[in-house]
Amino acid sequence: MADEKMCIGPPQPAKSYLNIPTIISAAEALDVQAIHPGYGFLSENADFAEGVESSGFTFIGPRPETIRLMGDKVSAIQAMKSASVPTVPGSGSVLGSDPSETHRIARTIGYPLIIKAAGGGGGRGMKVVHSEAALMHAIDLTRSEAQAAFGN
């Protein structure tokens, strides 16, 4: 339970719940010891966790380096494999721009398959592909959506 509350800004998330300096300032004003990010917004943002810690507060959540590692699907899968955790078949890296190599990887995995953005989440930046004919279009759509939603 919270002992105090403070308005951190207007309803627009970019001006409040996603505004790291504002959240840190509120924590300083209230003389808190720790910050819990809650769900969504900055809960998976390594820069926020780092900012909280560098401002002298305890971040209640994973270490910034863990957030970074797990926030990128390619590095997360590599970490799982190096820890001998079973993973689903995948490309093992970010897909390049060579369509023939992309088609080769897809045939190795088998259809249907899912194209996923390396970052992001929440079901965005993902496309199910049922055939080789639809593959490159799905990749283009996924890249566009990921760029618009996550900047990657």
PDB file of C-alpha atoms in Angstrom:
ATOM      1  CA  MET A   1       0.000   0.000   0.000  1.00  0.00           C
ATOM      2  CA  ALA A   2       1.169   3.493  -0.813  1.00  0.00           C
ATOM      3  CA  ASP A   3       1.412   6.111   1.902  1.00  0.00           C
ATOM      4  CA  GLU A   4       1.322   8.975  -0.582  1.00  0.00           C
ATOM      5  CA  LYS A   5       0.417   9.677  -4.172  1.00  0.00           C
ATOM      6  CA  MET A   6       1.413  12.354  -6.656  1.00  0.00           C
ATOM      7  CA  CYS A   7       0.114  13.313 -10.071  1.00  0.00           C
ATOM      8  CA  ILE A   8       2.922  12.769 -12.566  1.00  0.00           C
ATOM      9  CA  GLY A   9       1.344  14.597 -15.477  1.00  0.00           C
ATOM     10  CA  PRO A  10      -1.500  14.776 -17.955  1.00  0.00           C
ATOM     11  CA  PRO A  11      -3.343  11.726 -19.313  1.00  0.00           C
ATOM     12  CA  GLN A  12      -1.097  11.364 -22.386  1.00  0.00           C
ATOM     13  CA  PRO A  13       1.359   8.551 -21.520  1.00  0.00           C
ATOM     14  CA  ALA A  14       4.306  10.282 -23.231  1.00  0.00           C
ATOM     15  CA  LYS A  15       3.890  13.202 -20.822  1.00  0.00           C
ATOM     16  CA  SER A  16       3.360  11.117 -17.690  1.00  0.00           C
ATOM     17  CA  TYR A  17       3.735   7.332 -17.431  1.00  0.00           C
ATOM     18  CA  LEU A  18       6.507   7.197 -20.068  1.00  0.00           C
ATOM     19  CA  ASN A  19       8.314  10.324 -18.872  1.00  0.00           C
ATOM     20  CA  ILE A  20      11.320   9.008 -16.960  1.00  0.00           C
ATOM     21  CA  PRO A  21      12.578  12.380 -15.606  1.00  0.00           C
ATOM     22  CA  THR A  22       9.088  13.197 -14.280  1.00  0.00           C
ATOM     23  CA  ILE A  23       8.818   9.863 -12.483  1.00  0.00           C
ATOM     24  CA  ILE A  24      12.292  10.258 -10.968  1.00  0.00           C
ATOM     25  CA  SER A  25      11.425  13.814  -9.868  1.00  0.00           C
ATOM     26  CA  ALA A  26       8.239  12.573  -8.194  1.00  0.00           C
ATOM     27  CA  ALA A  27      10.234   9.892  -6.365  1.00  0.00           C
ATOM     28  CA  GLU A  28      12.721  12.523  -5.189  1.00  0.00           C
ATOM     29  CA  ALA A  29       9.939  14.866  -4.050  1.00  0.00           C
ATOM     30  CA  LEU A  30       8.284  12.085  -2.056  1.00  0.00           C
ATOM     31  CA  ASP A  31      11.619  10.814  -0.690  1.00  0.00           C
ATOM     32  CA  VAL A  32      10.859   7.221  -1.647  1.00  0.00           C
ATOM     33  CA  GLN A  33      13.308   4.352  -1.348  1.00  0.00           C
ATOM     34  CA  ALA A  34      12.209   2.214  -4.274  1.00  0.00           C
ATOM     35  CA  ILE A  35      10.216   2.341  -7.494  1.00  0.00           C
ATOM     36  CA  HIS A  36       8.052  -0.480  -8.829  1.00  0.00           C
ATOM     37  CA  PRO A  37       7.312   0.001 -12.543  1.00  0.00           C
ATOM     38  CA  GLY A  38       3.931  -1.736 -12.512  1.00  0.00           C
ATOM     39  CA  TYR A  39       2.699  -3.321 -15.754  1.00  0.00           C
ATOM     40  CA  GLY A  40       3.236  -1.998 -19.274  1.00  0.00           C
ATOM     41  CA  PHE A  41       4.600   1.492 -19.865  1.00  0.00           C
ATOM     42  CA  LEU A  42       8.183   1.416 -18.499  1.00  0.00           C
ATOM     43  CA  SER A  43       8.091  -2.019 -16.848  1.00  0.00           C
ATOM     44  CA  GLU A  44      10.326  -3.537 -19.551  1.00  0.00           C
ATOM     45  CA  ASN A  45      12.450  -0.458 -20.218  1.00  0.00           C
ATOM     46  CA  ALA A  46      16.116  -0.941 -19.300  1.00  0.00           C
ATOM     47  CA  ASP A  47      16.806   2.803 -19.497  1.00  0.00           C
ATOM     48  CA  PHE A  48      14.134   3.394 -16.860  1.00  0.00           C
ATOM     49  CA  ALA A  49      15.588   0.739 -14.548  1.00  0.00           C
ATOM     50  CA  GLU A  50      19.035   2.262 -15.043  1.00  0.00           C
ATOM     51  CA  GLY A  51      17.721   5.776 -14.400  1.00  0.00           C
ATOM     52  CA  VAL A  52      16.018   4.663 -11.200  1.00  0.00           C
ATOM     53  CA  GLU A  53      19.204   3.029  -9.920  1.00  0.00           C
ATOM     54  CA  SER A  54      21.516   5.858 -10.985  1.00  0.00           C
ATOM     55  CA  SER A  55      19.235   8.284  -9.121  1.00  0.00           C
ATOM     56  CA  GLY A  56      19.827   6.325  -5.924  1.00  0.00           C
ATOM     57  CA  PHE A  57      16.553   4.407  -5.761  1.00  0.00           C
ATOM     58  CA  THR A  58      15.997   0.670  -5.708  1.00  0.00           C
ATOM     59  CA  PHE A  59      14.351  -0.622  -8.869  1.00  0.00           C
ATOM     60  CA  ILE A  60      11.866  -3.354  -7.993  1.00  0.00           C
ATOM     61  CA  GLY A  61      12.314  -5.602 -10.999  1.00  0.00           C
ATOM     62  CA  PRO A  62      14.975  -7.234 -13.148  1.00  0.00           C
ATOM     63  CA  ARG A  63      18.438  -5.729 -13.582  1.00  0.00           C
ATOM     64  CA  PRO A  64      18.747  -3.339 -16.561  1.00  0.00           C
ATOM     65  CA  GLU A  65      21.092  -5.746 -18.367  1.00  0.00           C
ATOM     66  CA  THR A  66      18.548  -8.560 -17.978  1.00  0.00           C
ATOM     67  CA  ILE A  67      15.774  -6.369 -19.364  1.00  0.00           C
ATOM     68  CA  ARG A  68      17.984  -5.520 -22.358  1.00  0.00           C
ATOM     69  CA  LEU A  69      18.936  -9.152 -22.936  1.00  0.00           C
ATOM     70  CA  MET A  70      15.375 -10.465 -22.739  1.00  0.00           C
ATOM     71  CA  GLY A  71      13.876  -7.505 -24.589  1.00  0.00           C
ATOM     72  CA  ASP A  72      15.579  -8.577 -27.802  1.00  0.00           C
ATOM     73  CA  LYS A  73      14.216 -11.912 -29.007  1.00  0.00           C
ATOM     74  CA  VAL A  74      17.427 -12.851 -30.832  1.00  0.00           C
ATOM     75  CA  SER A  75      19.705 -12.310 -27.816  1.00  0.00           C
ATOM     76  CA  ALA A  76      17.123 -13.915 -25.495  1.00  0.00           C
ATOM     77  CA  ILE A  77      17.035 -17.093 -27.609  1.00  0.00           C
ATOM     78  CA  GLN A  78      20.853 -17.162 -27.730  1.00  0.00           C
ATOM     79  CA  ALA A  79      20.984 -16.823 -23.925  1.00  0.00           C
ATOM     80  CA  MET A  80      18.465 -19.646 -23.530  1.00  0.00           C
ATOM     81  CA  LYS A  81      20.428 -21.914 -25.866  1.00  0.00           C
ATOM     82  CA  SER A  82      23.688 -21.196 -24.029  1.00  0.00           C
ATOM     83  CA  ALA A  83      21.907 -22.193 -20.792  1.00  0.00           C
ATOM     84  CA  SER A  84      20.696 -25.434 -22.455  1.00  0.00           C
ATOM     85  CA  VAL A  85      17.062 -24.334 -22.317  1.00  0.00           C
ATOM     86  CA  PRO A  86      15.046 -25.902 -25.151  1.00  0.00           C
ATOM     87  CA  THR A  87      13.820 -23.362 -27.705  1.00  0.00           C
ATOM     88  CA  VAL A  88      11.501 -23.473 -30.694  1.00  0.00           C
ATOM     89  CA  PRO A  89      13.107 -23.602 -34.148  1.00  0.00           C
ATOM     90  CA  GLY A  90      13.984 -20.192 -35.553  1.00  0.00           C
ATOM     91  CA  SER A  91      16.362 -18.234 -37.726  1.00  0.00           C
ATOM     92  CA  GLY A  92      18.841 -17.707 -34.882  1.00  0.00           C
ATOM     93  CA  SER A  93      19.499 -14.141 -36.012  1.00  0.00           C
ATOM     94  CA  VAL A  94      17.875 -11.084 -37.522  1.00  0.00           C
ATOM     95  CA  LEU A  95      16.775 -11.864 -41.071  1.00  0.00           C
ATOM     96  CA  GLY A  96      18.917 -10.190 -43.688  1.00  0.00           C
ATOM     97  CA  SER A  97      17.875  -8.689 -46.995  1.00  0.00           C
ATOM     98  CA  ASP A  98      18.623 -11.757 -49.144  1.00  0.00           C
ATOM     99  CA  PRO A  99      15.254 -13.326 -50.075  1.00  0.00           C
ATOM    100  CA  SER A 100      16.807 -16.633 -51.139  1.00  0.00           C
ATOM    101  CA  GLU A 101      18.487 -17.057 -47.735  1.00  0.00           C
ATOM    102  CA  THR A 102      15.243 -16.088 -45.985  1.00  0.00           C
ATOM    103  CA  HIS A 103      13.313 -18.679 -48.015  1.00  0.00           C
ATOM    104  CA  ARG A 104      15.955 -21.318 -47.200  1.00  0.00           C
ATOM    105  CA  ILE A 105      15.632 -20.615 -43.469  1.00  0.00           C
ATOM    106  CA  ALA A 106      11.825 -20.750 -43.684  1.00  0.00           C
ATOM    107  CA  ARG A 107      11.889 -24.089 -45.521  1.00  0.00           C
ATOM    108  CA  THR A 108      14.216 -25.480 -42.835  1.00  0.00           C
ATOM    109  CA  ILE A 109      11.831 -24.385 -40.062  1.00  0.00           C
ATOM    110  CA  GLY A 110       8.699 -25.408 -41.953  1.00  0.00           C
ATOM    111  CA  TYR A 111       5.311 -23.811 -42.502  1.00  0.00           C
ATOM    112  CA  PRO A 112       3.299 -22.411 -40.894  1.00  0.00           C
ATOM    113  CA  LEU A 113       5.764 -20.146 -39.128  1.00  0.00           C
ATOM    114  CA  ILE A 114       5.684 -16.832 -37.300  1.00  0.00           C
ATOM    115  CA  ILE A 115       7.687 -13.772 -38.268  1.00  0.00           C
ATOM    116  CA  LYS A 116       8.483 -11.711 -35.160  1.00  0.00           C
ATOM    117  CA  ALA A 117      10.190  -8.384 -34.623  1.00  0.00           C
ATOM    118  CA  ALA A 118      13.360  -8.719 -32.547  1.00  0.00           C
ATOM    119  CA  GLY A 119      12.020  -6.181 -30.047  1.00  0.00           C
ATOM    120  CA  GLY A 120       8.544  -5.189 -29.047  1.00  0.00           C
ATOM    121  CA  GLY A 121       5.816  -7.383 -27.725  1.00  0.00           C
ATOM    122  CA  GLY A 122       2.156  -7.576 -26.958  1.00  0.00           C
ATOM    123  CA  GLY A 123       1.396  -9.419 -30.183  1.00  0.00           C
ATOM    124  CA  ARG A 124       2.502  -6.512 -32.346  1.00  0.00           C
ATOM    125  CA  GLY A 125       5.236  -7.001 -34.930  1.00  0.00           C
ATOM    126  CA  MET A 126       4.174 -10.608 -35.574  1.00  0.00           C
ATOM    127  CA  LYS A 127       2.750 -12.312 -38.647  1.00  0.00           C
ATOM    128  CA  VAL A 128       1.762 -15.946 -39.185  1.00  0.00           C
ATOM    129  CA  VAL A 129       2.944 -17.202 -42.582  1.00  0.00           C
ATOM    130  CA  HIS A 130       1.323 -20.271 -44.136  1.00  0.00           C
ATOM    131  CA  SER A 131       3.168 -20.384 -47.465  1.00  0.00           C
ATOM    132  CA  GLU A 132       6.399 -19.467 -49.173  1.00  0.00           C
ATOM    133  CA  ALA A 133       4.479 -17.120 -51.475  1.00  0.00           C
ATOM    134  CA  ALA A 134       3.391 -14.992 -48.499  1.00  0.00           C
ATOM    135  CA  LEU A 135       6.766 -14.927 -46.722  1.00  0.00           C
ATOM    136  CA  MET A 136       8.458 -11.776 -48.032  1.00  0.00           C
ATOM    137  CA  HIS A 137       5.271  -9.711 -47.829  1.00  0.00           C
ATOM    138  CA  ALA A 138       4.792 -10.803 -44.206  1.00  0.00           C
ATOM    139  CA  ILE A 139       8.386  -9.817 -43.411  1.00  0.00           C
ATOM    140  CA  ASP A 140       7.886  -6.382 -44.978  1.00  0.00           C
ATOM    141  CA  LEU A 141       4.663  -5.865 -42.993  1.00  0.00           C
ATOM    142  CA  THR A 142       6.322  -7.007 -39.770  1.00  0.00           C
ATOM    143  CA  ARG A 143       9.284  -4.672 -40.285  1.00  0.00           C
ATOM    144  CA  SER A 144       6.976  -1.719 -40.981  1.00  0.00           C
ATOM    145  CA  GLU A 145       4.806  -2.449 -37.957  1.00  0.00           C
ATOM    146  CA  ALA A 146       7.816  -2.924 -35.682  1.00  0.00           C
ATOM    147  CA  GLN A 147       9.377   0.319 -36.878  1.00  0.00           C
ATOM    148  CA  ALA A 148       6.152   2.231 -36.274  1.00  0.00           C
ATOM    149  CA  ALA A 149       5.371   0.627 -32.902  1.00  0.00           C
ATOM    150  CA  PHE A 150       8.792   0.022 -31.366  1.00  0.00           C
ATOM    151  CA  GLY A 151      11.365   1.899 -33.452  1.00  0.00           C
ATOM    152  CA  ASN A 152      13.164  -1.343 -34.421  1.00  0.00           C
TER     153      ASN A 152
END
